Coordinates of C-alpha atoms and ligand atoms in Angstrom, one line a residue:
M1 CA 9.9 1.3 -38.8
S2 CA 12.4 0.2 -36.6
N3 CA 10.7 -3.0 -35.3
D4 CA 13.9 -4.9 -33.0
S5 CA 14.0 -2.3 -30.2
A6 CA 10.8 -3.8 -28.9
I7 CA 10.1 -1.6 -26.0
G8 CA 6.6 0.3 -25.0
I9 CA 3.8 0.5 -23.3
H10 CA 3.8 -2.8 -20.8
D11 CA 1.0 -1.6 -18.5
L12 CA -1.4 1.3 -18.0
S13 CA -3.6 2.4 -15.9
F14 CA -5.6 5.3 -14.9
A15 CA -7.3 7.5 -12.2
T16 CA -9.9 10.3 -12.1
T17 CA -11.7 12.2 -9.8
E18 CA -14.7 11.8 -6.5
F19 CA -17.3 14.0 -8.6
V20 CA -18.6 14.7 -12.3
L21 CA -21.0 17.3 -13.0
P22 CA -23.2 16.2 -16.2
H23 CA -23.4 19.2 -18.9
T24 CA -27.0 19.2 -18.7
E25 CA -26.3 20.6 -15.4
L26 CA -23.7 23.7 -16.7
A27 CA -26.3 24.0 -19.7
E28 CA -29.2 24.3 -17.4
H29 CA -27.6 27.0 -15.9
N30 CA -26.0 29.0 -18.9
G31 CA -28.7 28.6 -20.6
T32 CA -27.1 26.9 -23.7
E33 CA -28.6 24.0 -26.3
I34 CA -27.5 20.9 -25.0
G35 CA -27.0 19.7 -28.3
K36 CA -23.7 22.5 -28.5
Y37 CA -21.8 19.8 -25.9
H38 CA -23.0 16.5 -26.8
V39 CA -23.1 17.1 -30.4
G40 CA -21.0 20.5 -31.3
I41 CA -17.6 19.7 -28.8
G42 CA -18.8 16.2 -28.1
Q43 CA -19.1 16.1 -24.4
R44 CA -20.8 14.7 -22.0
S45 CA -20.0 15.6 -18.6
M46 CA -16.5 16.7 -16.8
S47 CA -14.3 14.7 -14.2
V48 CA -14.1 17.7 -11.0
P49 CA -11.9 16.9 -8.3
A50 CA -13.2 17.1 -5.0
A51 CA -11.7 19.7 -2.3
D52 CA -8.9 17.0 -1.0
E53 CA -7.9 15.8 -4.4
D54 CA -5.1 17.2 -7.0
I55 CA -2.5 15.8 -9.8
V56 CA -0.6 14.0 -7.0
T57 CA -3.7 11.8 -5.6
M58 CA -4.9 11.5 -9.2
A59 CA -1.3 10.0 -9.9
A60 CA -1.0 7.6 -7.3
A61 CA -4.4 6.1 -7.8
A62 CA -3.0 5.7 -11.6
A63 CA 0.0 4.1 -10.8
A64 CA -0.5 2.0 -7.8
P65 CA -2.2 -0.6 -9.7
L66 CA 0.8 -1.1 -11.6
I67 CA 2.7 -1.2 -8.8
A68 CA 0.7 -4.0 -6.8
R69 CA 1.3 -6.2 -10.4
H70 CA 4.4 -5.9 -11.5
G71 CA 6.1 -4.6 -8.1
A72 CA 8.6 -1.5 -7.7
D73 CA 12.1 -3.3 -8.2
L74 CA 12.8 -2.7 -11.8
I75 CA 11.7 0.9 -11.9
R76 CA 14.4 3.1 -11.4
T77 CA 13.3 6.7 -12.8
V78 CA 9.5 8.3 -12.3
V79 CA 8.7 11.3 -14.9
L80 CA 5.6 12.8 -14.3
A81 CA 3.8 15.2 -17.0
T82 CA 1.7 17.6 -16.2
E83 CA 0.8 21.4 -16.3
S84 CA -1.0 22.1 -13.8
S85 CA 2.3 21.8 -11.3
I86 CA 1.6 22.5 -7.7
D87 CA 4.9 23.4 -7.1
Q88 CA 7.3 25.4 -9.0
A89 CA 10.8 23.7 -7.3
K90 CA 10.1 20.7 -6.0
A91 CA 8.8 17.5 -8.4
A92 CA 5.4 16.4 -7.7
G93 CA 6.6 13.2 -8.6
V94 CA 8.4 13.0 -5.3
Y95 CA 4.8 12.8 -3.2
V96 CA 3.8 10.3 -5.7
H97 CA 7.2 8.6 -4.7
S98 CA 6.3 8.3 -1.4
L99 CA 2.6 7.5 -1.3
L100 CA 3.7 4.7 -3.6
G101 CA 6.6 3.3 -1.4
L102 CA 8.6 3.4 -3.9
P103 CA 12.7 2.8 -3.3
S104 CA 15.5 5.8 -2.6
A105 CA 17.4 4.3 -5.8
T106 CA 14.2 6.3 -7.8
R107 CA 15.0 9.2 -9.6
V108 CA 12.2 11.3 -10.1
V109 CA 11.5 14.6 -12.2
E110 CA 8.2 16.6 -13.8
L111 CA 7.6 18.1 -17.3
K112 CA 6.2 20.5 -18.7
Q113 CA 4.6 21.5 -22.1
A114 CA 1.0 21.8 -21.7
C115 CA -0.8 18.9 -23.1
Y116 CA 2.0 17.7 -25.0
G117 CA 4.5 16.7 -21.9
A118 CA 3.1 12.8 -21.2
T119 CA 4.6 12.2 -24.9
A120 CA 8.3 14.0 -24.1
A121 CA 8.2 11.7 -20.7
L122 CA 7.0 8.7 -22.6
Q123 CA 10.0 8.7 -25.8
F124 CA 12.4 10.0 -22.8
A125 CA 12.0 6.7 -20.9
I126 CA 12.3 4.9 -24.3
G127 CA 16.1 6.5 -24.2
L128 CA 17.0 5.3 -20.8
V129 CA 15.5 1.7 -21.6
R130 CA 17.2 1.7 -24.6
R131 CA 20.3 2.1 -22.8
D132 CA 19.3 -0.4 -19.9
P133 CA 16.9 -3.0 -21.3
A134 CA 16.5 -4.7 -18.4
Q135 CA 15.0 -1.1 -16.0
R136 CA 11.6 -0.1 -15.9
V137 CA 10.3 4.0 -16.3
L138 CA 7.2 5.5 -14.8
V139 CA 5.3 7.6 -16.2
I140 CA 2.2 9.1 -15.1
A141 CA 0.1 12.2 -16.7
S142 CA -2.0 14.0 -14.6
D143 CA -3.9 17.5 -15.2
V144 CA -6.7 19.0 -13.4
S145 CA -8.3 21.3 -17.0
K146 CA -9.3 24.9 -15.0
Y147 CA -10.5 27.8 -17.1
E148 CA -12.5 31.1 -15.8
L149 CA -16.7 30.2 -14.8
D150 CA -19.1 31.1 -17.8
S151 CA -15.9 31.3 -20.3
P152 CA -16.5 29.4 -23.6
G153 CA -14.1 26.8 -22.0
E154 CA -15.9 26.2 -19.0
A155 CA -17.1 23.4 -20.8
T156 CA -13.9 21.4 -21.7
Q157 CA -12.8 20.9 -18.0
G158 CA -11.4 17.9 -17.3
A159 CA -9.3 16.3 -15.2
A160 CA -7.7 12.4 -15.1
A161 CA -4.2 10.9 -14.6
V162 CA -2.9 8.1 -16.6
A163 CA 0.0 5.9 -15.2
M164 CA 2.5 4.0 -17.9
L165 CA 5.2 1.5 -17.2
V166 CA 7.6 1.4 -20.3
G167 CA 9.7 -1.2 -21.1
A168 CA 11.5 -4.1 -23.2
D169 CA 9.5 -6.2 -24.1
P170 CA 6.0 -4.2 -23.6
A171 CA 2.8 -6.6 -23.3
L172 CA 0.2 -3.8 -25.1
V173 CA 2.1 -1.5 -27.6
R174 CA 5.7 -1.7 -29.3
I175 CA 6.2 2.1 -29.8
E176 CA 7.9 2.6 -33.2
E177 CA 10.2 5.4 -34.8
P178 CA 10.0 7.3 -36.1
S179 CA 8.4 10.8 -34.6
G180 CA 7.2 13.7 -36.4
L181 CA 8.4 16.5 -34.8
F182 CA 6.7 20.5 -34.6
T183 CA 7.0 23.1 -33.0
A184 CA 5.8 26.9 -33.6
D185 CA 5.8 29.7 -30.8
V186 CA 2.0 30.7 -30.2
M187 CA -0.4 31.9 -27.8
D188 CA -3.6 29.9 -28.4
F189 CA -3.4 28.8 -24.7
W190 CA -1.2 29.8 -21.7
R191 CA -1.0 30.0 -17.9
P192 CA 1.4 32.8 -15.8
N193 CA 2.5 31.7 -12.7
Y194 CA 0.4 33.5 -11.1
R195 CA -3.1 32.1 -12.6
E196 CA -4.8 29.2 -11.5
A197 CA -6.9 29.5 -14.9
A198 CA -5.8 29.0 -18.2
L199 CA -6.2 31.8 -21.0
V200 CA -7.0 31.0 -24.2
D201 CA -7.7 31.8 -27.4
G202 CA -10.2 29.2 -29.0
Q203 CA -10.2 29.4 -32.3
E204 CA -6.6 30.4 -32.5
S205 CA -6.0 27.1 -30.2
I206 CA -7.8 25.1 -32.7
A207 CA -6.3 26.8 -35.9
A208 CA -3.0 26.5 -33.9
Y209 CA -3.5 22.9 -33.2
L210 CA -4.1 22.1 -37.5
Q211 CA -1.5 23.5 -38.2
A212 CA 0.9 21.0 -35.6
V213 CA -0.7 18.3 -37.0
E214 CA -0.2 19.5 -40.4
G215 CA 3.9 19.7 -39.5
S216 CA 4.1 16.8 -36.8
W217 CA 2.7 14.4 -39.8
K218 CA 4.5 15.9 -42.8
D219 CA 7.7 15.5 -40.8
Y220 CA 6.9 12.4 -39.3
G221 CA 6.8 10.9 -43.9
E222 CA 9.7 12.7 -44.1
Q223 CA 11.3 11.1 -41.6
G224 CA 10.1 7.4 -43.0
G225 CA 6.8 6.5 -41.3
R226 CA 3.8 4.9 -42.6
P227 CA 1.4 5.4 -45.1
L228 CA -2.0 7.0 -43.3
E229 CA -3.9 3.7 -44.2
E230 CA -2.3 1.5 -42.2
F231 CA -3.2 2.6 -39.3
A232 CA -6.2 0.6 -37.3
A233 CA -6.9 4.1 -35.1
L234 CA -5.2 7.4 -34.3
C235 CA -5.4 8.6 -31.0
Y236 CA -5.3 12.4 -31.0
H237 CA -4.9 14.8 -28.2
Q238 CA -8.7 15.5 -27.2
P239 CA -8.9 18.7 -25.6
F240 CA -12.6 17.8 -26.7
T241 CA -13.6 15.0 -28.5
K242 CA -14.9 16.9 -31.6
M243 CA -11.5 18.1 -32.1
A244 CA -10.3 14.6 -32.9
Y245 CA -12.7 14.3 -35.4
K246 CA -11.6 18.0 -36.9
A247 CA -7.9 16.8 -37.2
H248 CA -8.9 13.7 -38.6
R249 CA -10.3 15.4 -41.8
H250 CA -8.4 17.9 -41.7
L251 CA -5.4 15.4 -42.0
L252 CA -7.1 13.5 -44.4
N253 CA -8.0 16.9 -46.1
Y254 CA -3.7 17.6 -46.4
C255 CA -3.0 13.5 -47.4
G256 CA -4.9 13.9 -50.5
Y257 CA -8.1 11.2 -49.1
D258 CA -11.3 12.6 -49.0
P259 CA -12.9 12.8 -45.5
D260 CA -15.4 10.5 -45.7
K261 CA -17.4 10.3 -42.3
D262 CA -17.4 6.5 -42.6
A263 CA -13.2 6.2 -42.3
V264 CA -13.3 9.4 -39.9
E265 CA -15.4 7.6 -37.2
R266 CA -13.4 4.1 -37.5
A267 CA -10.8 5.3 -37.2
I268 CA -11.4 7.9 -34.3
G269 CA -15.0 6.7 -32.0
R270 CA -13.2 3.8 -30.7
T271 CA -10.5 6.4 -29.0
T272 CA -13.2 9.1 -27.5
S273 CA -15.4 6.8 -25.0
Y274 CA -13.0 8.0 -21.6
N275 CA -12.7 11.4 -23.2
T276 CA -15.8 12.6 -23.9
V277 CA -17.2 12.3 -20.4
I278 CA -14.1 13.1 -18.4
G279 CA -13.6 16.0 -20.6
N280 CA -9.8 17.5 -21.0
S281 CA -7.3 15.9 -19.1
Y282 CA -4.6 17.4 -20.8
T283 CA -1.2 15.6 -20.7
A284 CA -3.0 12.7 -19.7
S285 CA -6.1 13.0 -22.8
V286 CA -3.8 11.5 -25.9
Y287 CA -3.7 7.9 -23.5
L288 CA -6.7 8.1 -22.2
G289 CA -7.4 7.8 -26.2
L290 CA -4.8 4.6 -26.1
A291 CA -6.6 2.9 -23.1
S292 CA -10.8 3.7 -24.6
V293 CA -9.2 1.9 -28.2
L294 CA -7.7 -1.1 -26.3
D295 CA -10.7 -1.1 -24.0
Q296 CA -12.5 -1.3 -26.8
A297 CA -14.0 -5.3 -27.7
D298 CA -12.3 -5.8 -31.3
D299 CA -8.9 -6.9 -31.7
L300 CA -6.4 -5.2 -32.9
T301 CA -3.2 -7.5 -32.2
G302 CA -0.2 -6.6 -35.1
R303 CA -2.1 -3.4 -36.0
P304 CA -0.2 0.3 -35.6
V305 CA -2.2 3.1 -34.1
G306 CA -0.9 6.7 -34.2
F307 CA -0.8 9.0 -31.6
L308 CA -0.8 12.7 -32.8
S309 CA 0.0 14.4 -28.9
Y310 CA -0.7 18.4 -29.2
G311 CA 0.4 20.8 -26.5
S312 CA -0.6 24.3 -26.6
G313 CA 2.1 26.4 -27.0
S314 CA 2.8 24.8 -29.2
V315 CA 5.1 21.2 -29.5
A316 CA 3.2 18.2 -31.2
E317 CA 4.5 14.8 -32.3
F318 CA 3.2 11.9 -34.4
F319 CA 4.2 8.8 -34.2
A320 CA 3.3 4.7 -33.9
G321 CA 2.8 1.9 -31.7
T322 CA 2.1 -1.7 -32.4
V323 CA -0.8 -3.2 -30.1
V324 CA 1.3 -6.6 -29.4
P325 CA -0.1 -10.1 -29.3
G326 CA -2.0 -11.2 -25.8
Y327 CA -2.5 -7.7 -25.0
R328 CA -6.3 -8.0 -24.1
E329 CA -5.1 -10.0 -20.9
H330 CA -3.5 -7.3 -19.4
L331 CA -6.0 -4.5 -19.7
R332 CA -7.9 -3.2 -17.2
T333 CA -11.0 -2.2 -18.8
A334 CA -13.2 -3.0 -15.7
A335 CA -11.5 -0.9 -12.9
H336 CA -11.1 1.7 -15.7
N337 CA -15.0 1.5 -16.0
E338 CA -15.0 1.7 -12.6
A339 CA -13.2 4.5 -12.5
V340 CA -15.7 6.5 -13.9
D341 CA -18.7 4.9 -12.6
R342 CA -18.2 5.4 -9.1
R343 CA -17.5 9.5 -9.4
R344 CA -20.5 11.5 -7.7
P345 CA -22.8 13.6 -9.5
L346 CA -22.7 17.6 -8.6
G347 CA -25.1 19.7 -8.6
Y348 CA -24.3 22.8 -10.2
A349 CA -24.3 25.3 -6.6
E350 CA -21.5 22.9 -6.0
Y351 CA -19.5 22.7 -8.7
R352 CA -18.9 26.3 -8.7
E353 CA -18.6 26.2 -5.4
L354 CA -15.4 23.1 -5.6
H355 CA -14.0 25.9 -8.4
E356 CA -14.0 28.5 -6.7
R357 CA -11.7 27.4 -3.7
S358 CA -7.9 28.0 -3.4
F359 CA -5.5 27.4 -0.2
P360 CA -5.5 31.1 1.4
T361 CA -1.6 31.5 1.5
D362 CA -0.8 32.8 5.0
G363 CA 1.5 29.4 5.9
G364 CA -1.3 28.5 8.5
D365 CA -2.8 25.1 9.0
H366 CA -5.5 24.3 6.3
P367 CA -6.9 21.3 6.6
T368 CA -9.4 20.5 3.8
P369 CA -12.7 18.4 3.9
S370 CA -12.6 14.8 3.6
Q371 CA -14.7 14.3 0.3
T372 CA -12.8 12.0 -1.5
T373 CA -13.3 8.5 -0.5
G374 CA -10.3 7.3 -3.3
P375 CA -7.4 5.8 -1.8
F376 CA -5.1 8.8 -1.3
R377 CA -5.8 12.4 0.1
L378 CA -5.1 15.9 -0.1
A379 CA -5.4 16.0 4.0
G380 CA -4.5 19.9 3.5
L381 CA -2.1 22.9 3.7
S382 CA 0.4 23.6 6.7
G383 CA 3.5 25.7 7.0
H384 CA 3.1 26.2 3.2
K385 CA 3.2 22.2 3.3
R386 CA 0.9 19.9 1.1
I387 CA 0.0 17.4 4.0
Y388 CA -1.0 13.3 1.8
E389 CA -2.5 10.3 3.3
K390 CA -2.6 6.8 2.5
R391 CA -6.3 5.6 3.0
Ligands
HMG1 P1 -17.3 28.1 -28.1 O1 -17.3 29.9 -29.1 O2 -18.5 28.5 -26.9 O3 -18.2 27.0 -29.7 O4 -16.5 27.5 -28.3 P2 -18.3 27.5 -30.7 O5 -19.6 28.5 -30.8 O6 -17.2 27.4 -31.4 O7 -18.9 26.1 -30.9 C1 -19.0 25.2 -30.9 C2 -19.1 23.9 -32.0 O8 -20.6 23.6 -31.7 C3 -19.2 24.4 -33.4 O9 -19.4 23.7 -34.2 C4 -21.2 24.6 -33.4 O10 -21.0 24.7 -35.0 C5 -21.6 23.6 -32.6 P3 -17.6 23.4 -35.7 O11 -18.5 24.7 -36.1 O12 -16.7 23.6 -34.5 O13 -17.8 22.1 -35.7 N1 -22.6 24.2 -31.8 C6 -24.1 23.2 -32.0 N2 -23.9 21.8 -32.1 C7 -24.6 21.1 -32.7 N3 -26.5 21.8 -31.7 C8 -26.6 22.8 -31.3 C9 -24.8 23.7 -31.7 N4 -24.3 25.1 -31.1 C10 -23.3 24.9 -31.6 N5 -27.1 23.4 -30.9 C11 -13.9 26.0 -28.5 C12 -15.4 26.2 -28.6 C13 -13.7 25.0 -28.1 C14 -13.4 27.6 -29.2 C15 -13.6 26.2 -26.2 O14 -14.4 25.9 -25.7 C16 -12.6 26.7 -26.1 O15 -12.6 27.8 -25.8 N6 -12.1 25.7 -25.5 C17 -10.9 26.0 -24.7 C18 -9.6 25.3 -26.2 C19 -9.4 24.3 -26.7 O16 -10.0 23.7 -26.0 N7 -8.9 23.9 -27.8 C20 -8.5 23.6 -28.5 C21 -7.9 23.5 -29.3 S1 -6.2 23.5 -27.6 C22 -5.3 21.9 -27.6 O17 -6.0 21.2 -27.7 C23 -4.8 22.4 -26.2 C24 -5.4 22.1 -24.9 O18 -5.5 21.0 -24.5 C25 -4.5 22.8 -23.6 C26 -3.0 22.7 -24.0 O19 -2.4 22.0 -24.8 O20 -2.7 22.7 -23.1 C27 -6.3 23.3 -24.6

């Protein structure tokens, strides 16, 4: 593990949606025993975007506090990772760049590989900062997770954006080398260009995830990574929070340890507080796990945290970060709690109406109803162009 680089996450902020659907509402509609949601998959509610919210408005809302605190002068690259892309050509980050008023001397690009994309963005950002340590890279993960109504995946929907400022001498987490890598061509979850909702083979996706945990951990060890017992916590990708528990038990078994309930709870428990109420935020999910563990009360100064980033299809990466002394002064715990608490609860019928909503494809003028109270909104579609507004 080389610590000489001291590059990592300098600041982190997240945003989520205007609305929330409690799982009790969904359970009442489909007759599911609530224990399946609360205990079986470990989810209590899901973030639901308003008609005038999307990955761009969430990304801008997540990143705006970073710009307010640090300015934009050192940012020369914006990488937005998403799998709920709004355009096949133009990068969503260009709209975010505009909404945030970033300088024109910036490169902006979009990255995709299911839920893994933001980790690629983070690693590429570290490479750019290593080349020029005076620069900072704005990495944003923003996604809306959408499955068919009344499908098994429906209860795992969610939406959020996490923005991270990556730079030298970071104030929060130093990202270490090496990384453990794993790629396998599997069809566990995918979304063809002509579909809004993802297709998934639920059990196959869980098996593929566990195989990727094993594969990336094996490579991490072969590259000279830390032993498992050194980690204070493990941030797994959380399509539903129980998946992190399954994954960690699997890793403990693979490493020849007893997957003792308390040990699993110690490693995972503090990483799930945001994901359990937000739902699957795809690329953002593993970094909501980080936000959760950092925002908890106990001091992690100097402690290594493990990350297991998984994206269906599939690509996975295991890597470590060390929490930097003084990190607590830079946390945004109150704002994060406010982002979760300010969401307005939906009834099932209102949720269904939002789920079924889509823009006409005729190129006409289609203003969106004014629903969000957030700082940015998608005002409509006109001439096939998305129109965004800053409040
Ligand atoms: P399902 O078939 O509705 O649920 O789908 P189940 O029957 O498997 O039950 C789920 C759990 O609840 C089980 O626990 C039950 O025993 C338990 P487990 O055996 O797994 O420990 N249960 C109860 N517990 C307490 N009280 C009760 C009760 N009833 C049942 N009354 C599934 C579940 C996850 C398959 C479904 O939600 C799904 O298809 N989700 C979408 C796919 C997914 O999230 N896959 C995860 C791995 S792939 C991934 O992470 C990548 C992804 O994020 C995409 C990307 O990379 O872009 C998805």
